[in-house]
Short mmCIF file of C-alpha atoms in Angstrom, two decimals:
data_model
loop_
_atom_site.label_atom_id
_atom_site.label_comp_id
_atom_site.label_asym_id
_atom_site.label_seq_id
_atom_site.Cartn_x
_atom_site.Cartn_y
_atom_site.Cartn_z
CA UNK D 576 147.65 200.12 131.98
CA UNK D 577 144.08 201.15 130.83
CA UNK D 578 141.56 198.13 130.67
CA UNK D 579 141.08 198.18 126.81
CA UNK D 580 145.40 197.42 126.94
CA UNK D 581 144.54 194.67 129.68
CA UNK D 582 141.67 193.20 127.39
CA UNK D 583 143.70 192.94 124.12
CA UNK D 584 146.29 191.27 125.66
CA UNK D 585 144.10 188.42 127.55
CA UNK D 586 142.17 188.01 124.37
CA UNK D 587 146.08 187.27 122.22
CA UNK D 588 146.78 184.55 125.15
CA UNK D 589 143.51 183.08 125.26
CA UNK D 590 143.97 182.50 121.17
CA UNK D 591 147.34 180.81 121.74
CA UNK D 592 145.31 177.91 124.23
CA UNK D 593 143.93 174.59 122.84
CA UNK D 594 140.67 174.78 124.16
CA UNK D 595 138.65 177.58 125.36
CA UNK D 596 137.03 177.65 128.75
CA UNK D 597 134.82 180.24 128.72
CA UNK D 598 134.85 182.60 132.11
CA UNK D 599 131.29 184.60 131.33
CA UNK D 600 127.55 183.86 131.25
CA UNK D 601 127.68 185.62 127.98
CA UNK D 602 130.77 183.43 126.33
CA UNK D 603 128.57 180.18 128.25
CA UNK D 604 125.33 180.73 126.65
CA UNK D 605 127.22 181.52 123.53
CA UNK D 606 129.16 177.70 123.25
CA UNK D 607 126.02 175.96 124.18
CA UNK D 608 124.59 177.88 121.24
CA UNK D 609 127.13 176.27 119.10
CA UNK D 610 127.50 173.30 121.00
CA UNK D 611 123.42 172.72 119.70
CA UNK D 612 124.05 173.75 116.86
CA UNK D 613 126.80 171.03 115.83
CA UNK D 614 125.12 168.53 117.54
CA UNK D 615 122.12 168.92 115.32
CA UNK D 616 124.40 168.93 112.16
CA UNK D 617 126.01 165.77 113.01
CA UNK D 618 122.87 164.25 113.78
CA UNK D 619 121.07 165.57 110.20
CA UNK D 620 124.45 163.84 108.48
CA UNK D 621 124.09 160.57 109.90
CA UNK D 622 120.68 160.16 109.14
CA UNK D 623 121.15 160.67 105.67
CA UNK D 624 123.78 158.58 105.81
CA UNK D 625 121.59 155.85 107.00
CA UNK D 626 118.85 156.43 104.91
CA UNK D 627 120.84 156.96 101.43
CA UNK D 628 121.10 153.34 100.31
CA UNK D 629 117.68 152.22 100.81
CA UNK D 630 116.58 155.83 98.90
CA UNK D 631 116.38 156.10 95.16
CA UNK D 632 116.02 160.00 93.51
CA UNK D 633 112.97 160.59 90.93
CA UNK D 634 116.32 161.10 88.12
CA UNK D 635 118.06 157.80 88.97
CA UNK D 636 117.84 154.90 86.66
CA UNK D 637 115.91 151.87 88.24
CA UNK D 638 118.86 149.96 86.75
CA UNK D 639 121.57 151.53 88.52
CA UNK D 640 123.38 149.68 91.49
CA UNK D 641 122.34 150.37 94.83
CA UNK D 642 124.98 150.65 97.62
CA UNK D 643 124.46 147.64 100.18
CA UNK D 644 125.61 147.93 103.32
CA UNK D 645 126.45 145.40 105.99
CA UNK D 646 123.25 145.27 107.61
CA UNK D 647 121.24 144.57 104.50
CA UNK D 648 121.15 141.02 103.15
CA UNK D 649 119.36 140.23 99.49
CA UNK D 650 116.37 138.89 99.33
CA UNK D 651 116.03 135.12 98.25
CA UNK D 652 113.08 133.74 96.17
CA UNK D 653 112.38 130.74 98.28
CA UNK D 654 109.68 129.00 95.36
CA UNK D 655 112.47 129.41 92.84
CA UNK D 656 116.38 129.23 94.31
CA UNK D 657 117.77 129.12 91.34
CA UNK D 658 116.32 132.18 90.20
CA UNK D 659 115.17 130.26 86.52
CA UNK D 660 111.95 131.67 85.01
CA UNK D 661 108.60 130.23 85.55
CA UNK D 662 107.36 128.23 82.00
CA UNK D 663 103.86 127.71 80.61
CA UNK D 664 102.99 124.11 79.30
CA UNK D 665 99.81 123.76 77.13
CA UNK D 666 98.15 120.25 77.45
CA UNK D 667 94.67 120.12 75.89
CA UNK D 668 93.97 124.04 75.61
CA UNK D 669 94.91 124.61 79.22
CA UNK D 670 97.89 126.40 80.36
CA UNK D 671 99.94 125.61 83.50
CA UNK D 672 102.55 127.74 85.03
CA UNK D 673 104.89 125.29 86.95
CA UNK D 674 108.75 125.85 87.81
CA UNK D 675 110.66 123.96 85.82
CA UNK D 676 113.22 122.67 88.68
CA UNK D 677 110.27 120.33 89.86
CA UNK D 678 110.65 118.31 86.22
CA UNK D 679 114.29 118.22 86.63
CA UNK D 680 114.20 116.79 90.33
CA UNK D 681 112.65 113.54 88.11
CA UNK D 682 115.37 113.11 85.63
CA UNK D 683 113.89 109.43 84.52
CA UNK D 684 110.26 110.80 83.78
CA UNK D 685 109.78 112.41 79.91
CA UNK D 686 109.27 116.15 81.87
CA UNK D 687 112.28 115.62 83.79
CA UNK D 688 114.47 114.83 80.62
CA UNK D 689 112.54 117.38 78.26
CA UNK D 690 113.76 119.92 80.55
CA UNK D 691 117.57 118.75 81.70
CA UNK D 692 120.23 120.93 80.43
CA UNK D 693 121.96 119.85 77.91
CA UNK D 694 119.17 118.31 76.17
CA UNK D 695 117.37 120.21 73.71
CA UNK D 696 113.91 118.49 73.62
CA UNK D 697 111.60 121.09 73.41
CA UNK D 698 110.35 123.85 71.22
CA UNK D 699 107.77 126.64 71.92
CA UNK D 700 105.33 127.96 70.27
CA UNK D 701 104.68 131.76 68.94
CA UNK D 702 103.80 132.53 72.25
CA UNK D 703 107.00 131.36 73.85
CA UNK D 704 104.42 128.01 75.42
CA UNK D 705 105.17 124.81 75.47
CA UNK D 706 102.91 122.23 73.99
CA UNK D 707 103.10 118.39 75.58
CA UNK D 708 101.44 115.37 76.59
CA UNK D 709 99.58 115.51 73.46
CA UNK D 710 96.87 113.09 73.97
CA UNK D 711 96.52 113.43 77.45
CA UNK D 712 93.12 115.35 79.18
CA UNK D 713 93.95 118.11 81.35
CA UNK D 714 92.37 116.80 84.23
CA UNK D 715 95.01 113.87 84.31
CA UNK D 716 98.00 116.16 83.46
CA UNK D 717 96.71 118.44 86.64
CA UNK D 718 96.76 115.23 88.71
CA UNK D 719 100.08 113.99 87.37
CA UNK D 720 101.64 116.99 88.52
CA UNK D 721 101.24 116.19 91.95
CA UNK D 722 103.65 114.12 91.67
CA UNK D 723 106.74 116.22 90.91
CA UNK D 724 105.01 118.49 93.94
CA UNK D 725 104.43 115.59 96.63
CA UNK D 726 105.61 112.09 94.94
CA UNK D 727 101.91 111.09 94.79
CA UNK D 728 98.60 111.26 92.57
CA UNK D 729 95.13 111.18 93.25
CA UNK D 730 93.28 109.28 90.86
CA UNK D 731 90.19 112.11 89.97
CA UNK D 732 86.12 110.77 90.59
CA UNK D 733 85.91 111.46 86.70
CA UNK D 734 89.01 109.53 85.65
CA UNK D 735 89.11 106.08 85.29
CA UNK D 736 92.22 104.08 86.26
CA UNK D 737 93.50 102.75 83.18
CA UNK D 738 93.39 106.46 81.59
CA UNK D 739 95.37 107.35 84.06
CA UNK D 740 97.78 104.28 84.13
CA UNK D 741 98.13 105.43 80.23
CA UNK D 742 99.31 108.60 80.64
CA UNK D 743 101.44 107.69 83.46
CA UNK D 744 102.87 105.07 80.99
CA UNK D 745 103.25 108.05 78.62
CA UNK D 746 104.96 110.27 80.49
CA UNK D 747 107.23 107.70 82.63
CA UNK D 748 105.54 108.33 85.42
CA UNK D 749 106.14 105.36 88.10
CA UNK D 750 102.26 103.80 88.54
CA UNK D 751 102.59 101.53 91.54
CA UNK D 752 100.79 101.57 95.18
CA UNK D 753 103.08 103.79 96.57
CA UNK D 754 102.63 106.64 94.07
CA UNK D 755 98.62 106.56 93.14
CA UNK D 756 96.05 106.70 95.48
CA UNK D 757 92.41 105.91 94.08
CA UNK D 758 89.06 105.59 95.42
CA UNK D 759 88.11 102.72 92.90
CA UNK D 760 90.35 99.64 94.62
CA UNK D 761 88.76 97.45 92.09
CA UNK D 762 90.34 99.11 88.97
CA UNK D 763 93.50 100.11 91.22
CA UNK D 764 94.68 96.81 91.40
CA UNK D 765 93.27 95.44 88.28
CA UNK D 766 96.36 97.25 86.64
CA UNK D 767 98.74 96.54 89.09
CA UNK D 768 97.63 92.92 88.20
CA UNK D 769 98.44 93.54 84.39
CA UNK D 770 101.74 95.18 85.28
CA UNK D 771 102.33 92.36 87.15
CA UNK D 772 101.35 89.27 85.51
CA UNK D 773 103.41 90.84 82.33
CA UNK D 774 106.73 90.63 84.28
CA UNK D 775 106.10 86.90 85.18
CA UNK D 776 105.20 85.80 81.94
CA UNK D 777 107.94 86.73 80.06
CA UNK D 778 109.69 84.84 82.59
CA UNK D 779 108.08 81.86 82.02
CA UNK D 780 107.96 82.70 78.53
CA UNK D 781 112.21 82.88 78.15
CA UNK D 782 112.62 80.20 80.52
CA UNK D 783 110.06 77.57 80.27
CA UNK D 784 108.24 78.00 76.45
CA UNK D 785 111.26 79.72 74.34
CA UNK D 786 113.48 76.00 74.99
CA UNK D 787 110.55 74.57 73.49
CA UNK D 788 109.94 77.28 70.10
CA UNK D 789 113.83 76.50 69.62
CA UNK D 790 113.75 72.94 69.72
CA UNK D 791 110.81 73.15 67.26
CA UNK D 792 112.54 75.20 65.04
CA UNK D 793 115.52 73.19 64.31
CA UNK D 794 113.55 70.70 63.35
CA UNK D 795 112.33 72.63 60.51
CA UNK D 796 108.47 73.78 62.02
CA UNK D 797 107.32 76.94 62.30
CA UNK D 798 104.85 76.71 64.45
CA UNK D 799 104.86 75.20 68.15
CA UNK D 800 101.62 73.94 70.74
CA UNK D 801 102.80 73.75 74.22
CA UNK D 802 100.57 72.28 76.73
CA UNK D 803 100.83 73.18 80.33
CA UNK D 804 100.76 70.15 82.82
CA UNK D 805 101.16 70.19 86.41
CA UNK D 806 104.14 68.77 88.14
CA UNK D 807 102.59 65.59 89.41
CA UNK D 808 101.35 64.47 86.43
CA UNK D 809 102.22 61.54 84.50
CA UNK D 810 102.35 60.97 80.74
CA UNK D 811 102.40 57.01 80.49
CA UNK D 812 101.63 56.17 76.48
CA UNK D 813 101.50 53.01 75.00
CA UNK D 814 103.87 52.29 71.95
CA UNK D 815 102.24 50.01 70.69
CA UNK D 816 98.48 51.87 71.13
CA UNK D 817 99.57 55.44 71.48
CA UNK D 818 96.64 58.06 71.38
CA UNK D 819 95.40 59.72 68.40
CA UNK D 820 96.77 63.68 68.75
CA UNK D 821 95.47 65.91 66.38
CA UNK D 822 98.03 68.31 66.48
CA UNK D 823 101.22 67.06 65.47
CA UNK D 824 103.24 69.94 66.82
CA UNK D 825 102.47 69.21 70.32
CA UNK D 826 104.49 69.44 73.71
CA UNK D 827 104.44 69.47 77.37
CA UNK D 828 106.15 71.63 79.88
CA UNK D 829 105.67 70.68 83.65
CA UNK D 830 104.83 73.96 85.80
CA UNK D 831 102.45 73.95 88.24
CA UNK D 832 102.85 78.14 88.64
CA UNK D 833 102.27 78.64 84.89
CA UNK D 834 99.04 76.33 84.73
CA UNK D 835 97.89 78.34 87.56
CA UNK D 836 98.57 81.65 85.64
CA UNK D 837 96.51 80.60 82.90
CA UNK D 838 93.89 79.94 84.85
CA UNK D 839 93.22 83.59 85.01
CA UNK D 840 91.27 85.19 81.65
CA UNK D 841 93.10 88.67 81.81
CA UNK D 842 96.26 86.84 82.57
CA UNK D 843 95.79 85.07 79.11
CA UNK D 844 95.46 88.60 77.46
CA UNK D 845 98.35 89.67 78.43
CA UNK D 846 100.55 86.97 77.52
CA UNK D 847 98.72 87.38 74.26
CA UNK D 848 99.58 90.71 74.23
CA UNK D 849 103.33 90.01 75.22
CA UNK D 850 104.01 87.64 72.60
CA UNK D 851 102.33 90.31 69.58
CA UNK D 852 104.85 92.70 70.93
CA UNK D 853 107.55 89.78 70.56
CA UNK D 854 107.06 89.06 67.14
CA UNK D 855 105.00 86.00 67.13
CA UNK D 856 101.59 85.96 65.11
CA UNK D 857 98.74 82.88 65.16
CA UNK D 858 98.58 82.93 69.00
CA UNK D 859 95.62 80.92 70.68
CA UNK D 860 95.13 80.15 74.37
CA UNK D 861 92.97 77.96 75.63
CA UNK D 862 91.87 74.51 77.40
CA UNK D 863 91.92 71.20 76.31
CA UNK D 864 91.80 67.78 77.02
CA UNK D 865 95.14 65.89 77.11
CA UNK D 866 95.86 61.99 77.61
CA UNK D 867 98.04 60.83 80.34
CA UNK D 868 97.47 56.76 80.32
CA UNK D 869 95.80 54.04 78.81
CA UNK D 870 92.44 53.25 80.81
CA UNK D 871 91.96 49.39 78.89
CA UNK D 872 91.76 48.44 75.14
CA UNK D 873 88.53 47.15 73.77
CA UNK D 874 88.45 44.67 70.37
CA UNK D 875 86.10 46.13 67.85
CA UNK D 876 84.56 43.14 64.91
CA UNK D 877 87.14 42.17 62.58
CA UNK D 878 90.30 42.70 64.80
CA UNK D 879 90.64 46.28 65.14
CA UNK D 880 91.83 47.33 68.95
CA UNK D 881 90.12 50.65 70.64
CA UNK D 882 92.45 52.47 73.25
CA UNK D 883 91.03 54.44 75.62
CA UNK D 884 92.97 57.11 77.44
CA UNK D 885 92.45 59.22 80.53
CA UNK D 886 92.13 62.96 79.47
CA UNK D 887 92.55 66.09 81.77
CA UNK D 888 92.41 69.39 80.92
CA UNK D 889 94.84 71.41 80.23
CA UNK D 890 95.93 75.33 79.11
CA UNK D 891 97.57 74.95 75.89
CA UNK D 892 99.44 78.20 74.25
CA UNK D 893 99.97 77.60 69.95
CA UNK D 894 101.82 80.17 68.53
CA UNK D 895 103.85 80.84 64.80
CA UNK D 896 106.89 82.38 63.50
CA UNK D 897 106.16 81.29 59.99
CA UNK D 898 106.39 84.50 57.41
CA UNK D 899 104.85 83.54 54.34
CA UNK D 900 101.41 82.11 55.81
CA UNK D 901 99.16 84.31 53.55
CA UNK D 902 100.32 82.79 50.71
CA UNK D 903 98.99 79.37 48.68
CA UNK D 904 100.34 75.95 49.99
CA UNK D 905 99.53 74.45 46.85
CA UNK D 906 102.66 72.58 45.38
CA UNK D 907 101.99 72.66 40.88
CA UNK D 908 103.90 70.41 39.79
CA UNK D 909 102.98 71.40 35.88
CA UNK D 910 105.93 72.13 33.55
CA UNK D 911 105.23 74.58 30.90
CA UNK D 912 107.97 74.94 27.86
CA UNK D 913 109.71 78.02 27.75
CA UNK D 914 108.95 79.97 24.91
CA UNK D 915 112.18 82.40 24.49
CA UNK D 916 114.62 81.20 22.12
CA UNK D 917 118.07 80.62 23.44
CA UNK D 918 119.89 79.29 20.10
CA UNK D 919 120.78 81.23 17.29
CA UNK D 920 120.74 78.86 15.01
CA UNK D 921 117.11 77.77 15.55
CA UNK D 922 116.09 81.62 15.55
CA UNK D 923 117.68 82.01 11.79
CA UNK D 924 115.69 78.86 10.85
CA UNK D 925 112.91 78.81 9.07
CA UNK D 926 109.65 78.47 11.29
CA UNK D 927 107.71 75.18 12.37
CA UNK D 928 104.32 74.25 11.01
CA UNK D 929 102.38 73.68 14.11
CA UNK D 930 100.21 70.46 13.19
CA UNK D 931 98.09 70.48 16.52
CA UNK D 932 95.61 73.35 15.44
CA UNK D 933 94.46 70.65 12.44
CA UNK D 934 94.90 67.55 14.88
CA UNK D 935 92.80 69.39 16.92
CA UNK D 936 90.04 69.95 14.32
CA UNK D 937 89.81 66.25 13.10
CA UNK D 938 89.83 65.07 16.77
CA UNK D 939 86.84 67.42 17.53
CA UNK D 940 84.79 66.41 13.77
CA UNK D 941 85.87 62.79 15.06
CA UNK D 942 82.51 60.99 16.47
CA UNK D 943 82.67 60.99 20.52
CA UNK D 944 82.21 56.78 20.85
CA UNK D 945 84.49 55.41 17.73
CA UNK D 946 82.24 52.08 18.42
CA UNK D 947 79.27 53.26 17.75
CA UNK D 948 80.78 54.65 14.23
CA UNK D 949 78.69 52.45 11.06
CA UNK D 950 80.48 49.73 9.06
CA UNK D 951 81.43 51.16 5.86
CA UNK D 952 80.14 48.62 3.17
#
């Protein structure tokens, strides 16, 4: 057998194997040729197979839908989790960017329920702004805002407290000492004085003074005097000398705590203030001297008895319910005859001379003192 027979017929059996082995330096060099080869291909495919999703051609929309794979995770807007768009409120000619989830975080402030869903509070302007607070400076709005952002505000240098208690009354904002903090103590707690002495007056104003406007009432007055006393004092009166009060619609209520808020100017304000917003009109607060017991009696010439009493003094509140005080008091009791006609009969008739036009005329020709007339001879 020649060797070109021998070398077909080991090539056919070498086809028919699974794997090739190769038994030359030539066939060697050869398969690491294409070893390399397919090594680099597989390496070229899984790059690109890495770097696909993350790369976007020059045609594709910016739209379309990128592949994720496991390893990437989306990214998450940590200043706005709900992914809601940022709005622009306009408060005095200044514009604020603020993220809307802040206001509704405070659902009991006007912010908080301007911009709850559901509730359809607000409209924008042509510029797709919203315009509140109207009223307020921007400086205060700016500090208010601190409070949705850290639960406290900080009372501005240029801003005085009770501007800023106003706007915080405005846009139901809780003003108290744990959510303002101000440089000017003075005017700090000034108004927390005001908030405060309101809420204890209309206590004493339902439980102590209304008992007393009632009792007035049904006795027919419209107007009531209450004068404050302490607890330990007494009211002793004579019957038969009692003291000469110059305001019949006086009475007393016993409270040592209200005497002592009345002592207080401002405090006096407000409850004046409290009882406008109630209704009541003719209020006066004040001082003034009250009797509590007869000191001695001293005769006066012809008879007459002097009683002297022991006065203190005393807050006194005088307030009216009556409705009709602008107009006259004066009872006419004049009768004038009607002049309409109510009976036929006396319509058809025939009309009456009037005789007092000529009665008139002789009285006035009469002389004015008949006495002094002469004797007719």
């Amino acid at each position: 057998m020649s060797d070109t027979q021998a070398r077909g017929q080991q090539a056919m059996l070498d086809s028919r194997r699974p794997f090739f082995y190769p038994d030359s330096s030539s066939d060697t060099e050869e398969y690491r040729r294409d070893s390399e080869e397919r090594r680099k291909r597989l390496s070229r495919r899984n790059i690109s197979n890495v770097r696909r999703p993350n790369m976007m051609s020059k045609t594709q929309s910016p739209n379309a839908p990128i592949p994720s794979t496991s390893s990437q995770e989306p990214k998450i807007d940590k200043k706005n989790p709900m992914g809601e768009d940022r709005i622009t409120l306009v408060v005095d000619n200044t514009r604020f960017v603020v993220d809307p989830a802040q206001f509704t975080a405070h659902p009991n402030t006007m912010l908080g329920r301007m911009f709850s869903s559901g509730i359809d509070f607000t409209h924008t302007n042509e510029r797709g702004e919203y315009e509140v607070a109207e009223g307020i400076s921007a400086t205060v709005f700016r500090a208010i805002l601190e409070y949705y952002r850290g639960g406290t505000i900080r009372c501005p240098p240029t801003v005085s407290v009770q501007e800023l208690r106003e706007a915080c009354d405005y846009l139901l904002v809780p003003f108290d000492a744990n959510t303002v903090r101000c440089q000017n103590l003075r005017g700090l707690l000034h108004e927390l004085s005001n908030e405060g002495a309101r809420r204890q007056f209309e206590t004493f104003l339902e439980r102590l003074i209304l008992p007393l406007m009632v009792e007035s009432a049904q006795r027919g007055d419209r107007e009531c005097h209450v004068v404050v006393l302490l607890d330990d004092d007494s009211v002793e009166w004579d019957e038969e000398y009692p003291p000469q009060m110059g305001d019949e619609y006086s009475q007393t209520v016993l409270s040592t705590p209200l005497y002592r808020f009345f002592k207080y100017i401002e405090n006096r304000d407000v409850a004046k203030q409290v009882m406008k917003e109630r209704g009541l009109k003719k209020i006066r607060l004040g001082v003034e001297g009250y009797p509590t017991y007869k000191e001695k009696v001293r005769k006066r010439p012809g008879g007459r008895a002097e009683v002297i009493y022991n006065y203190v003094q005393r807050p006194f509140i005088h307030m009216s319910w009556e409705k009709e005080e602008a107009k006259s008091r004066h009872v006419d009791f004049q009768c004038f005859k009607s002049k309409s006609v109510t009976n036929l009969a006396e319509a058809t008739a025939d009309p009456v001379i009037e005789l007092e036009p000529v009665r008139a005329r002789e009285e006035a020709d009469a002389p004015e003192n008949p006495e002094e007339q002469p004797e007719e001879q």
